[in-house]
GROMACS .gro file of C-alpha atoms in nm:
model
  509
    1MET     CA    1   0.000   0.000   0.000
    2SER     CA    2   0.138   0.343  -0.091
    3ILE     CA    3   0.188   0.617   0.163
    4ALA     CA    4  -0.071   0.826  -0.019
    5ALA     CA    5  -0.327   0.549   0.028
    6ARG     CA    6  -0.254   0.521   0.399
    7PHE     CA    7  -0.255   0.888   0.493
    8PRO     CA    8  -0.448   1.193   0.371
    9ALA     CA    9  -0.249   1.510   0.310
   10ALA     CA   10  -0.458   1.710   0.559
   11VAL     CA   11  -0.763   1.678   0.782
   12ASP     CA   12  -0.947   1.897   1.031
   13THR     CA   13  -0.856   1.703   1.347
   14ILE     CA   14  -0.602   1.431   1.425
   15VAL     CA   15  -0.637   1.213   1.734
   16VAL     CA   16  -0.298   1.068   1.825
   17GLY     CA   17  -0.336   0.740   2.013
   18VAL     CA   18  -0.663   0.545   2.010
   19GLY     CA   19  -0.646   0.411   2.365
   20THR     CA   20  -0.902   0.453   2.641
   21ALA     CA   21  -0.911   0.833   2.619
   22GLY     CA   22  -0.839   0.865   2.247
   23ALA     CA   23  -1.125   0.636   2.154
   24ALA     CA   24  -1.362   0.836   2.376
   25VAL     CA   25  -1.247   1.165   2.222
   26ALA     CA   26  -1.281   1.033   1.867
   27GLY     CA   27  -1.616   0.864   1.924
   28ARG     CA   28  -1.772   1.170   2.079
   29LEU     CA   29  -1.629   1.408   1.816
   30ALA     CA   30  -1.746   1.189   1.530
   31ALA     CA   31  -2.098   1.188   1.666
   32GLY     CA   32  -2.108   1.563   1.717
   33THR     CA   33  -1.922   1.734   1.432
   34PRO     CA   34  -1.897   1.693   1.054
   35GLU     CA   35  -1.522   1.757   1.063
   36HIS     CA   36  -1.279   1.532   0.877
   37LEU     CA   37  -1.115   1.320   1.150
   38LEU     CA   38  -0.804   1.104   1.135
   39LEU     CA   39  -0.715   0.855   1.410
   40LEU     CA   40  -0.353   0.744   1.431
   41GLU     CA   41  -0.271   0.442   1.648
   42ALA     CA   42   0.089   0.333   1.703
   43GLY     CA   43  -0.015  -0.031   1.738
   44PRO     CA   44  -0.236  -0.247   1.520
   45ASP     CA   45  -0.603  -0.180   1.451
   46TYR     CA   46  -0.783  -0.514   1.454
   47GLY     CA   47  -1.108  -0.362   1.337
   48PRO     CA   48  -1.448  -0.386   1.504
   49ALA     CA   49  -1.529  -0.640   1.773
   50ASP     CA   50  -1.680  -0.883   1.524
   51SER     CA   51  -1.394  -0.867   1.272
   52GLY     CA   52  -1.256  -1.206   1.376
   53ARG     CA   53  -0.903  -1.062   1.378
   54TRP     CA   54  -0.863  -0.985   1.749
   55PRO     CA   55  -0.602  -1.194   1.935
   56LEU     CA   56  -0.762  -1.410   2.202
   57ASP     CA   57  -0.551  -1.270   2.488
   58LEU     CA   58  -0.689  -0.922   2.420
   59LEU     CA   59  -1.044  -1.053   2.444
   60ASP     CA   60  -1.005  -1.294   2.737
   61ALA     CA   61  -1.104  -1.101   3.048
   62THR     CA   62  -1.012  -1.378   3.291
   63SER     CA   63  -0.655  -1.248   3.311
   64VAL     CA   64  -0.450  -0.941   3.221
   65ALA     CA   65  -0.293  -0.949   2.874
   66TRP     CA   66   0.078  -0.878   2.831
   67SER     CA   67   0.115  -0.876   2.454
   68HIS     CA   68   0.124  -0.560   2.238
   69ASP     CA   69   0.337  -0.379   2.495
   70TRP     CA   70   0.537  -0.061   2.444
   71GLY     CA   71   0.829  -0.203   2.644
   72TYR     CA   72   0.869   0.092   2.880
   73THR     CA   73   1.100   0.024   3.174
   74GLY     CA   74   1.248   0.200   3.475
   75GLU     CA   75   1.425   0.117   3.799
   76PHE     CA   76   1.323   0.094   4.161
   77GLY     CA   77   1.503  -0.061   4.454
   78GLY     CA   78   1.788  -0.167   4.229
   79GLN     CA   79   1.551  -0.370   4.010
   80LEU     CA   80   1.436  -0.320   3.651
   81ILE     CA   81   1.061  -0.255   3.641
   82CYS     CA   82   0.835  -0.305   3.341
   83PHE     CA   83   0.580  -0.027   3.300
   84SER     CA   84   0.336  -0.216   3.080
   85ARG     CA   85   0.134   0.004   2.842
   86ALA     CA   86  -0.067  -0.138   2.555
   87ARG     CA   87   0.035  -0.058   2.198
   88VAL     CA   88  -0.290  -0.150   2.024
   89ILE     CA   89  -0.622   0.011   1.944
   90GLY     CA   90  -0.817   0.037   2.268
   91GLY     CA   91  -0.494   0.092   2.461
   92CYS     CA   92  -0.482  -0.039   2.815
   93SER     CA   93  -0.856  -0.108   2.806
   94SER     CA   94  -0.753  -0.397   2.578
   95HIS     CA   95  -0.513  -0.528   2.847
   96ASN     CA   96  -0.658  -0.469   3.189
   97ALA     CA   97  -0.875  -0.657   3.439
   98GLY     CA   98  -1.184  -0.454   3.346
   99ALA     CA   99  -1.215  -0.283   3.686
  100VAL     CA  100  -1.458   0.010   3.670
  101VAL     CA  101  -1.369   0.224   3.970
  102PHE     CA  102  -1.462   0.591   4.007
  103GLY     CA  103  -1.253   0.698   4.308
  104SER     CA  104  -1.358   0.968   4.552
  105ARG     CA  105  -1.554   1.290   4.518
  106PHE     CA  106  -1.252   1.468   4.661
  107ASP     CA  107  -1.043   1.366   4.359
  108TYR     CA  108  -1.249   1.561   4.108
  109ASP     CA  109  -1.351   1.844   4.339
  110GLY     CA  110  -0.980   1.886   4.408
  111TRP     CA  111  -0.907   1.923   4.037
  112ALA     CA  112  -1.180   2.185   4.006
  113SER     CA  113  -1.069   2.382   4.311
  114ALA     CA  114  -0.714   2.392   4.172
  115GLY     CA  115  -0.834   2.616   3.886
  116ASN     CA  116  -0.996   2.368   3.648
  117PRO     CA  117  -1.363   2.464   3.602
  118GLY     CA  118  -1.593   2.193   3.477
  119TRP     CA  119  -1.412   1.907   3.652
  120SER     CA  120  -1.602   1.874   3.981
  121ALA     CA  121  -1.759   1.539   4.068
  122ARG     CA  122  -2.110   1.682   4.021
  123GLU     CA  123  -2.028   1.811   3.672
  124LEU     CA  124  -1.860   1.488   3.566
  125MET     CA  125  -2.127   1.244   3.681
  126PRO     CA  126  -2.325   1.260   3.352
  127LEU     CA  127  -2.004   1.165   3.170
  128PHE     CA  128  -1.945   0.873   3.407
  129ALA     CA  129  -2.297   0.759   3.318
  130SER     CA  130  -2.221   0.793   2.947
  131ALA     CA  131  -1.896   0.599   2.972
  132TRP     CA  132  -2.069   0.333   3.185
  133GLU     CA  133  -2.329   0.280   2.913
  134ARG     CA  134  -2.082   0.279   2.623
  135LEU     CA  135  -1.841   0.037   2.794
  136ARG     CA  136  -2.135  -0.188   2.876
  137VAL     CA  137  -2.043  -0.202   3.242
  138ARG     CA  138  -2.219  -0.450   3.465
  139ARG     CA  139  -2.215  -0.516   3.836
  140VAL     CA  140  -2.065  -0.844   3.959
  141GLU     CA  141  -2.303  -1.031   4.185
  142PRO     CA  142  -2.175  -1.195   4.504
  143ASP     CA  143  -2.256  -1.544   4.376
  144GLU     CA  144  -2.020  -1.488   4.081
  145LEU     CA  145  -1.716  -1.459   4.306
  146THR     CA  146  -1.456  -1.734   4.297
  147PRO     CA  147  -1.408  -1.918   4.628
  148PHE     CA  148  -1.084  -1.726   4.688
  149GLN     CA  149  -1.238  -1.386   4.618
  150ARG     CA  150  -1.543  -1.468   4.831
  151ALA     CA  151  -1.326  -1.575   5.122
  152CYS     CA  152  -1.116  -1.258   5.090
  153ARG     CA  153  -1.427  -1.040   5.090
  154ASP     CA  154  -1.560  -1.216   5.400
  155ALA     CA  155  -1.222  -1.190   5.572
  156ILE     CA  156  -1.199  -0.816   5.495
  157VAL     CA  157  -1.544  -0.765   5.645
  158ALA     CA  158  -1.442  -0.965   5.953
  159SER     CA  159  -1.140  -0.737   5.991
  160GLY     CA  160  -1.363  -0.430   6.025
  161ILE     CA  161  -1.410  -0.291   5.673
  162PRO     CA  162  -1.783  -0.299   5.594
  163ALA     CA  163  -1.940  -0.466   5.294
  164VAL     CA  164  -2.101  -0.208   5.062
  165GLN     CA  165  -2.348  -0.241   4.776
  166ASP     CA  166  -2.195   0.020   4.545
  167PHE     CA  167  -1.816   0.042   4.544
  168ASN     CA  168  -1.845   0.362   4.337
  169ASP     CA  169  -2.044   0.564   4.586
  170LEU     CA  170  -1.830   0.879   4.582
  171GLU     CA  171  -1.936   0.966   4.935
  172GLU     CA  172  -1.829   0.637   5.097
  173ASN     CA  173  -1.478   0.625   5.235
  174ALA     CA  174  -1.457   0.264   5.351
  175GLY     CA  175  -1.600  -0.054   5.211
  176VAL     CA  176  -1.539  -0.379   5.027
  177ALA     CA  177  -1.731  -0.514   4.728
  178PRO     CA  178  -1.691  -0.680   4.392
  179PHE     CA  179  -1.592  -0.409   4.148
  180PRO     CA  180  -1.810  -0.348   3.840
  181VAL     CA  181  -1.656  -0.460   3.510
  182ASN     CA  182  -1.670  -0.372   3.141
  183ILE     CA  183  -1.689  -0.742   3.055
  184GLU     CA  184  -1.953  -0.930   2.856
  185GLY     CA  185  -1.941  -1.303   2.923
  186THR     CA  186  -1.566  -1.351   2.937
  187THR     CA  187  -1.486  -1.081   2.676
  188ARG     CA  188  -1.320  -0.753   2.768
  189VAL     CA  189  -1.516  -0.460   2.621
  190ASN     CA  190  -1.237  -0.221   2.530
  191SER     CA  191  -1.281   0.145   2.447
  192ALA     CA  192  -1.248   0.083   2.073
  193PHE     CA  193  -1.550  -0.147   2.084
  194ALA     CA  194  -1.732   0.106   2.302
  195TYR     CA  195  -1.662   0.429   2.115
  196ILE     CA  196  -1.517   0.351   1.771
  197ASP     CA  197  -1.718   0.062   1.630
  198ARG     CA  198  -2.046   0.250   1.609
  199VAL     CA  199  -1.898   0.542   1.410
  200ARG     CA  200  -1.616   0.386   1.207
  201ASP     CA  201  -1.774   0.518   0.889
  202ARG     CA  202  -1.720   0.875   1.014
  203PHE     CA  203  -1.338   0.879   1.017
  204LEU     CA  204  -1.021   0.710   0.899
  205VAL     CA  205  -0.838   0.487   1.147
  206VAL     CA  206  -0.477   0.405   1.063
  207GLY     CA  207  -0.297   0.146   1.273
  208ASP     CA  208   0.078   0.088   1.302
  209ALA     CA  209   0.120   0.464   1.262
  210PRO     CA  210   0.330   0.600   1.552
  211VAL     CA  211   0.352   0.978   1.572
  212GLU     CA  212   0.701   1.108   1.632
  213ARG     CA  213   0.616   1.472   1.687
  214VAL     CA  214   0.360   1.746   1.647
  215LEU     CA  215   0.421   2.020   1.393
  216VAL     CA  216   0.399   2.372   1.535
  217ARG     CA  217   0.419   2.691   1.331
  218ASP     CA  218   0.405   3.041   1.480
  219GLY     CA  219   0.245   2.926   1.805
  220ARG     CA  220  -0.019   2.714   1.636
  221VAL     CA  221  -0.042   2.344   1.563
  222GLY     CA  222   0.001   2.252   1.198
  223GLY     CA  223  -0.026   1.873   1.200
  224VAL     CA  224   0.190   1.575   1.290
  225ALA     CA  225   0.488   1.380   1.164
  226VAL     CA  226   0.408   1.008   1.160
  227ARG     CA  227   0.659   0.726   1.123
  228GLU     CA  228   0.614   0.517   0.810
  229GLY     CA  229   0.893   0.263   0.781
  230GLN     CA  230   1.219   0.457   0.780
  231ARG     CA  231   1.069   0.792   0.687
  232LEU     CA  232   0.845   1.055   0.842
  233VAL     CA  233   0.523   1.160   0.673
  234GLU     CA  234   0.374   1.499   0.754
  235ILE     CA  235  -0.004   1.529   0.775
  236GLY     CA  236  -0.165   1.871   0.810
  237ALA     CA  237  -0.436   1.950   1.065
  238SER     CA  238  -0.579   2.256   1.234
  239ARG     CA  239  -0.630   2.061   1.557
  240VAL     CA  240  -0.436   1.776   1.717
  241VAL     CA  241  -0.546   1.586   2.028
  242VAL     CA  242  -0.262   1.387   2.181
  243CYS     CA  243  -0.380   1.079   2.373
  244GLY     CA  244  -0.056   0.888   2.424
  245GLY     CA  245  -0.088   0.828   2.796
  246ALA     CA  246   0.124   0.935   3.091
  247TYR     CA  247   0.446   0.827   2.918
  248GLY     CA  248   0.364   0.874   2.550
  249SER     CA  249   0.200   1.218   2.559
  250PRO     CA  250   0.486   1.404   2.731
  251ALA     CA  251   0.731   1.223   2.504
  252ILE     CA  252   0.550   1.348   2.192
  253LEU     CA  253   0.542   1.704   2.326
  254LEU     CA  254   0.910   1.691   2.419
  255ARG     CA  255   1.013   1.560   2.076
  256SER     CA  256   0.808   1.847   1.932
  257GLY     CA  257   1.019   2.102   2.120
  258ILE     CA  258   0.756   2.168   2.388
  259GLY     CA  259   0.895   2.135   2.738
  260PRO     CA  260   1.184   2.248   2.961
  261ALA     CA  261   1.402   2.442   2.715
  262ASP     CA  262   1.734   2.367   2.886
  263GLU     CA  263   1.674   1.990   2.886
  264LEU     CA  264   1.559   1.992   2.525
  265THR     CA  265   1.862   2.189   2.411
  266ALA     CA  266   2.093   1.949   2.595
  267ILE     CA  267   1.976   1.654   2.385
  268GLY     CA  268   1.959   1.838   2.055
  269VAL     CA  269   1.590   1.925   2.038
  270LYS     CA  270   1.523   2.281   1.926
  271PRO     CA  271   1.284   2.439   2.179
  272VAL     CA  272   0.956   2.560   2.032
  273LEU     CA  273   0.799   2.653   2.366
  274ASP     CA  274   0.962   2.658   2.709
  275LEU     CA  275   0.699   2.473   2.914
  276PRO     CA  276   0.871   2.338   3.227
  277GLY     CA  277   0.584   2.114   3.341
  278VAL     CA  278   0.601   1.874   3.046
  279GLY     CA  279   0.715   1.537   3.179
  280ARG     CA  280   0.704   1.651   3.542
  281ASN     CA  281   0.454   1.559   3.815
  282LEU     CA  282   0.464   1.193   3.705
  283HIS     CA  283   0.328   0.962   3.973
  284ASP     CA  284   0.177   0.619   4.021
  285GLN     CA  285   0.033   0.431   4.316
  286PRO     CA  286   0.293   0.216   4.492
  287CYS     CA  287   0.183  -0.120   4.632
  288VAL     CA  288   0.310  -0.394   4.858
  289GLU     CA  289   0.197  -0.752   4.793
  290LEU     CA  290   0.198  -1.036   5.046
  291HIS     CA  291   0.215  -1.379   4.883
  292TYR     CA  292   0.084  -1.704   5.028
  293GLU     CA  293   0.080  -2.073   4.961
  294GLY     CA  294  -0.268  -2.208   4.917
  295THR     CA  295  -0.408  -2.520   5.077
  296ASP     CA  296  -0.528  -2.823   4.885
  297GLU     CA  297  -0.880  -2.728   4.990
  298LEU     CA  298  -0.850  -2.390   4.817
  299ALA     CA  299  -0.726  -2.549   4.494
  300GLU     CA  300  -1.010  -2.801   4.502
  301LEU     CA  301  -1.269  -2.528   4.557
  302MET     CA  302  -1.131  -2.327   4.268
  303GLU     CA  303  -1.122  -2.627   4.036
  304ARG     CA  304  -1.484  -2.707   4.119
  305HIS     CA  305  -1.585  -2.345   4.056
  306GLN     CA  306  -1.409  -2.350   3.719
  307ALA     CA  307  -1.583  -2.673   3.620
  308GLU     CA  308  -1.924  -2.542   3.722
  309THR     CA  309  -1.902  -2.189   3.580
  310GLY     CA  310  -1.620  -2.185   3.324
  311TRP     CA  311  -1.527  -1.847   3.477
  312GLN     CA  312  -1.229  -1.791   3.703
  313PRO     CA  313  -1.098  -1.432   3.690
  314HIS     CA  314  -0.793  -1.352   3.898
  315GLU     CA  315  -0.936  -1.025   4.034
  316GLN     CA  316  -1.289  -0.941   4.149
  317VAL     CA  317  -1.289  -0.771   4.490
  318ILE     CA  318  -1.141  -0.443   4.617
  319ALA     CA  319  -1.152  -0.282   4.961
  320LYS     CA  320  -1.106   0.091   5.024
  321PHE     CA  321  -1.028   0.264   5.354
  322PRO     CA  322  -0.846   0.567   5.496
  323SER     CA  323  -0.500   0.523   5.642
  324ALA     CA  324  -0.394   0.682   5.969
  325TRP     CA  325  -0.254   0.972   5.765
  326CYS     CA  326  -0.562   1.033   5.549
  327GLN     CA  327  -0.726   1.374   5.602
  328GLN     CA  328  -1.026   1.334   5.371
  329GLY     CA  329  -1.182   1.056   5.168
  330PHE     CA  330  -0.975   0.738   5.153
  331ASP     CA  331  -0.622   0.664   5.038
  332MET     CA  332  -0.579   0.286   5.049
  333HIS     CA  333  -0.690  -0.020   4.855
  334ILE     CA  334  -0.658  -0.386   4.945
  335TYR     CA  335  -0.692  -0.613   4.645
  336PRO     CA  336  -0.678  -0.996   4.645
  337VAL     CA  337  -0.543  -1.165   4.333
  338GLY     CA  338  -0.528  -1.539   4.282
  339GLY     CA  339  -0.598  -1.839   4.065
  340TYR     CA  340  -0.431  -2.061   3.813
  341SER     CA  341  -0.161  -1.906   3.596
  342LYS     CA  342  -0.160  -2.018   3.233
  343ASP     CA  343   0.195  -1.882   3.202
  344THR     CA  344   0.350  -2.078   3.490
  345SER     CA  345   0.096  -2.364   3.516
  346LYS     CA  346   0.080  -2.303   3.890
  347TRP     CA  347  -0.162  -2.166   4.146
  348PHE     CA  348  -0.078  -1.826   4.296
  349TRP     CA  349  -0.232  -1.621   4.577
  350PHE     CA  350  -0.157  -1.275   4.710
  351LEU     CA  351  -0.319  -0.974   4.874
  352GLY     CA  352  -0.191  -0.630   4.780
  353ALA     CA  353  -0.216  -0.295   4.954
  354ALA     CA  354  -0.201   0.018   4.738
  355CYS     CA  355  -0.123   0.376   4.842
  356LEU     CA  356  -0.379   0.559   4.628
  357LYS     CA  357  -0.274   0.921   4.692
  358PRO     CA  358   0.105   0.915   4.664
  359LEU     CA  359   0.302   1.227   4.748
  360SER     CA  360   0.614   1.121   4.557
  361ARG     CA  361   0.665   1.277   4.215
  362GLY     CA  362   0.889   1.178   3.924
  363SER     CA  363   0.944   1.258   3.558
  364VAL     CA  364   0.951   1.145   3.195
  365ARG     CA  365   1.256   1.259   2.998
  366LEU     CA  366   1.398   1.199   2.651
  367THR     CA  367   1.735   1.051   2.566
  368GLY     CA  368   1.717   1.149   2.200
  369LEU     CA  369   1.517   1.293   1.913
  370SER     CA  370   1.367   0.975   1.773
  371LEU     CA  371   1.066   0.767   1.865
  372ASP     CA  372   1.311   0.476   1.895
  373ASP     CA  373   1.518   0.644   2.166
  374LYS     CA  374   1.453   0.512   2.516
  375LEU     CA  375   1.245   0.720   2.755
  376LEU     CA  376   1.382   0.787   3.102
  377ILE     CA  377   1.086   0.707   3.325
  378ASP     CA  378   1.142   0.768   3.695
  379HIS     CA  379   0.841   0.770   3.925
  380ARG     CA  380   1.067   0.824   4.227
  381TYR     CA  381   0.849   0.590   4.430
  382LEU     CA  382   0.861   0.639   4.809
  383SER     CA  383   1.070   0.956   4.775
  384ASP     CA  384   0.835   1.200   4.952
  385PRO     CA  385   1.034   1.383   5.222
  386GLY     CA  386   0.802   1.285   5.507
  387GLY     CA  387   0.804   0.916   5.420
  388TYR     CA  388   0.426   0.902   5.419
  389ASP     CA  389   0.397   0.680   5.110
  390ARG     CA  390   0.618   0.416   5.273
  391ALA     CA  391   0.438   0.444   5.606
  392ARG     CA  392   0.099   0.396   5.445
  393LEU     CA  393   0.217   0.086   5.262
  394ALA     CA  394   0.351  -0.055   5.588
  395GLU     CA  395   0.012   0.005   5.749
  396GLY     CA  396  -0.148  -0.167   5.452
  397ALA     CA  397   0.082  -0.469   5.488
  398GLU     CA  398  -0.009  -0.498   5.855
  399ARG     CA  399  -0.376  -0.479   5.764
  400VAL     CA  400  -0.333  -0.756   5.506
  401ARG     CA  401  -0.174  -0.980   5.765
  402GLU     CA  402  -0.468  -0.924   5.997
  403ILE     CA  403  -0.706  -1.019   5.717
  404ALA     CA  404  -0.507  -1.332   5.632
  405GLN     CA  405  -0.536  -1.446   5.995
  406THR     CA  406  -0.916  -1.427   6.010
  407PRO     CA  407  -1.093  -1.764   6.022
  408GLU     CA  408  -1.242  -1.697   5.676
  409LEU     CA  409  -0.895  -1.708   5.515
  410ARG     CA  410  -0.676  -1.896   5.760
  411ARG     CA  411  -0.818  -2.233   5.656
  412LEU     CA  412  -0.751  -2.164   5.286
  413LEU     CA  413  -0.411  -1.995   5.296
  414ALA     CA  414  -0.099  -2.166   5.428
  415ARG     CA  415   0.247  -2.016   5.475
  416GLU     CA  416   0.322  -1.652   5.390
  417THR     CA  417   0.603  -1.676   5.135
  418LEU     CA  418   0.667  -1.302   5.077
  419PRO     CA  419   0.787  -1.117   5.271
  420GLY     CA  420   0.768  -1.418   5.505
  421PRO     CA  421   0.708  -1.460   5.879
  422ASP     CA  422   1.060  -1.342   5.970
  423VAL     CA  423   0.982  -0.987   5.851
  424THR     CA  424   0.798  -0.844   6.150
  425GLY     CA  425   0.762  -0.500   6.300
  426ARG     CA  426   0.707  -0.168   6.126
  427GLN     CA  427   1.074  -0.097   6.055
  428ALA     CA  428   1.139  -0.440   5.904
  429ILE     CA  429   0.829  -0.410   5.686
  430GLU     CA  430   0.937  -0.066   5.566
  431ARG     CA  431   1.285  -0.200   5.480
  432TYR     CA  432   1.118  -0.476   5.279
  433ILE     CA  433   0.897  -0.224   5.100
  434ASP     CA  434   1.203  -0.018   5.003
  435HIS     CA  435   1.320  -0.289   4.764
  436ALA     CA  436   1.004  -0.491   4.698
  437ALA     CA  437   0.727  -0.236   4.634
  438VAL     CA  438   0.542  -0.278   4.306
  439HIS     CA  439   0.322  -0.039   4.110
  440TYR     CA  440  -0.051  -0.035   4.038
  441TYR     CA  441  -0.024   0.032   3.662
  442HIS     CA  442  -0.186   0.374   3.703
  443PRO     CA  443   0.070   0.635   3.586
  444ALA     CA  444  -0.063   0.991   3.573
  445GLY     CA  445   0.013   1.360   3.593
  446SER     CA  446   0.296   1.420   3.345
  447CYS     CA  447   0.107   1.688   3.146
  448LYS     CA  448  -0.068   1.845   3.442
  449MET     CA  449  -0.394   2.033   3.395
  450GLY     CA  450  -0.409   2.375   3.556
  451PRO     CA  451  -0.440   2.750   3.495
  452ALA     CA  452  -0.167   2.947   3.321
  453SER     CA  453  -0.072   3.094   3.659
  454ASP     CA  454   0.043   2.747   3.771
  455PRO     CA  455   0.410   2.716   3.666
  456GLY     CA  456   0.380   2.336   3.651
  457ALA     CA  457   0.065   2.325   3.437
  458VAL     CA  458   0.085   2.201   3.079
  459VAL     CA  459  -0.279   2.220   2.966
  460ASP     CA  460  -0.580   2.429   3.064
  461SER     CA  461  -0.918   2.298   3.177
  462ALA     CA  462  -1.016   2.232   2.814
  463GLY     CA  463  -0.702   2.024   2.757
  464GLN     CA  464  -0.533   2.284   2.535
  465VAL     CA  465  -0.158   2.315   2.575
  466HIS     CA  466  -0.069   2.651   2.723
  467GLY     CA  467   0.087   2.864   2.450
  468ILE     CA  468  -0.001   2.645   2.148
  469ASP     CA  469  -0.332   2.706   1.973
  470GLY     CA  470  -0.508   2.395   1.849
  471LEU     CA  471  -0.295   2.145   2.044
  472TYR     CA  472  -0.470   1.937   2.312
  473VAL     CA  473  -0.388   1.652   2.546
  474ALA     CA  474  -0.653   1.411   2.676
  475ASP     CA  475  -0.550   1.115   2.892
  476ALA     CA  476  -0.424   1.030   3.242
  477SER     CA  477  -0.126   1.261   3.193
  478ILE     CA  478  -0.345   1.568   3.253
  479MET     CA  479  -0.460   1.454   3.599
  480PRO     CA  480  -0.322   1.705   3.851
  481ALA     CA  481  -0.333   1.418   4.102
  482VAL     CA  482  -0.423   1.057   4.029
  483THR     CA  483  -0.771   0.942   4.123
  484SER     CA  484  -0.823   0.721   4.429
  485GLY     CA  485  -0.819   0.389   4.251
  486ASN     CA  486  -0.807   0.228   3.910
  487THR     CA  487  -0.781   0.482   3.631
  488ASN     CA  488  -0.952   0.323   3.329
  489MET     CA  489  -1.299   0.471   3.387
  490PRO     CA  490  -1.165   0.816   3.491
  491VAL     CA  491  -0.952   0.822   3.174
  492ALA     CA  492  -1.259   0.745   2.960
  493VAL     CA  493  -1.434   1.033   3.136
  494ILE     CA  494  -1.136   1.259   3.063
  495GLY     CA  495  -1.176   1.172   2.695
  496GLU     CA  496  -1.547   1.248   2.712
  497ARG     CA  497  -1.487   1.578   2.894
  498ILE     CA  498  -1.223   1.705   2.650
  499ALA     CA  499  -1.443   1.606   2.354
  500GLN     CA  500  -1.733   1.789   2.518
  501SER     CA  501  -1.518   2.104   2.543
  502LEU     CA  502  -1.411   2.075   2.180
  503LEU     CA  503  -1.770   2.030   2.065
  504GLU     CA  504  -1.882   2.331   2.268
  505GLY     CA  505  -1.608   2.534   2.103
  506HIS     CA  506  -1.714   2.408   1.761
  507ARG     CA  507  -2.077   2.512   1.821
  508GLU     CA  508  -1.969   2.853   1.947
  509GLY     CA  509  -1.744   2.896   1.644
   0.00000   0.00000   0.00000
């Protein structure tokens, strides 16, 4: 296929990255404007849900998929960490466990009070409802829980965290429940199925089309440069919406010359706009996981459940609660994960504790001009000066141990294998956390949303990059602070909200 056949010379709007947010942006724009839209996805586009071309691991919601990965890595505790991000249409909604978690009212009200009108919980709730309908979310009933998940829920209740009916009640600060899922049968309903399939005739989707940089002329966006084999192809556009995620979006801006001018100059990128916040404010939710051996009884119960239902997801239940350091809302999750691993052909069982409101902040930086050059991703986990992130994880680990010792779980779980019974006391647990903490796969904040008066802000409340007309960002990177929980649904809402702003501007124009 010729380059001319793959790419138009110019369009009205280009959406860069058709992941969770990008699909929402594109779907809403296509339904509300006659503009000529082009969607560029760095990974493959397997077509609509019924195309028959989708790989089974991207459809199978019983476990997280690891294929189609960008290969991002970083370091923590002297270890190499993989920061899995999906390089495929639908983005991480094609990979994840399908958890639909809203967070806390204080998350969104905090964004609004920081100078971002239109982002309060009350204003966003209609968009949550829209995303819920499009992603075909359903509630998981208690009788659907695997024996392990049911026992963990009962044990969490016995430990003092109440069972709740609606895990997404924004006013509740403590509770345990099965989380709602965007899963039909055993199929993951990704954002491409939800937002793109119904309007595919309204735009052009091009897969395997990674964007290297945005073209900027005289303070206004002019299009993008997309990688095609060994060459770059320029496509004109009067508006570009970058939806590359917390790692990809700042990288695209930086390669475009938008970011800290001194850092860009040092690696040979000509600065177009000195915007110090690009790539800063990166954060993710650190976790500690306690692993256990399971008893023969637990394996037998799980095998029986699999035979009877044909359904054995690894994750179904989450608990939320405030730590001793929480001043409003809640800041901790406990999440049990367990079942049979197809990769290792073994049973595995663990309970994790996640610090949902981390204070530590890191960065995304470039090492070179090309899309092929490695990104320097450093979340700086557990680096907050007061040590609160570490202390909250230690409290979470202690809480997990209490849960594991309740009668509901004690008969099903045997020996604690990690960190093991020899690691006792707050100081020993904190030392363990310093080299064994893991992440929650919820990176955010690297293109922070805020008013122009905020020196760290990259975009305004409509998602437009400060100082560049027609250039927008819409994904988890614009979160001033990550939401209290899983980010897939909030990211879909971000896509809906930015599209809503663009449509309002179109009508006014």
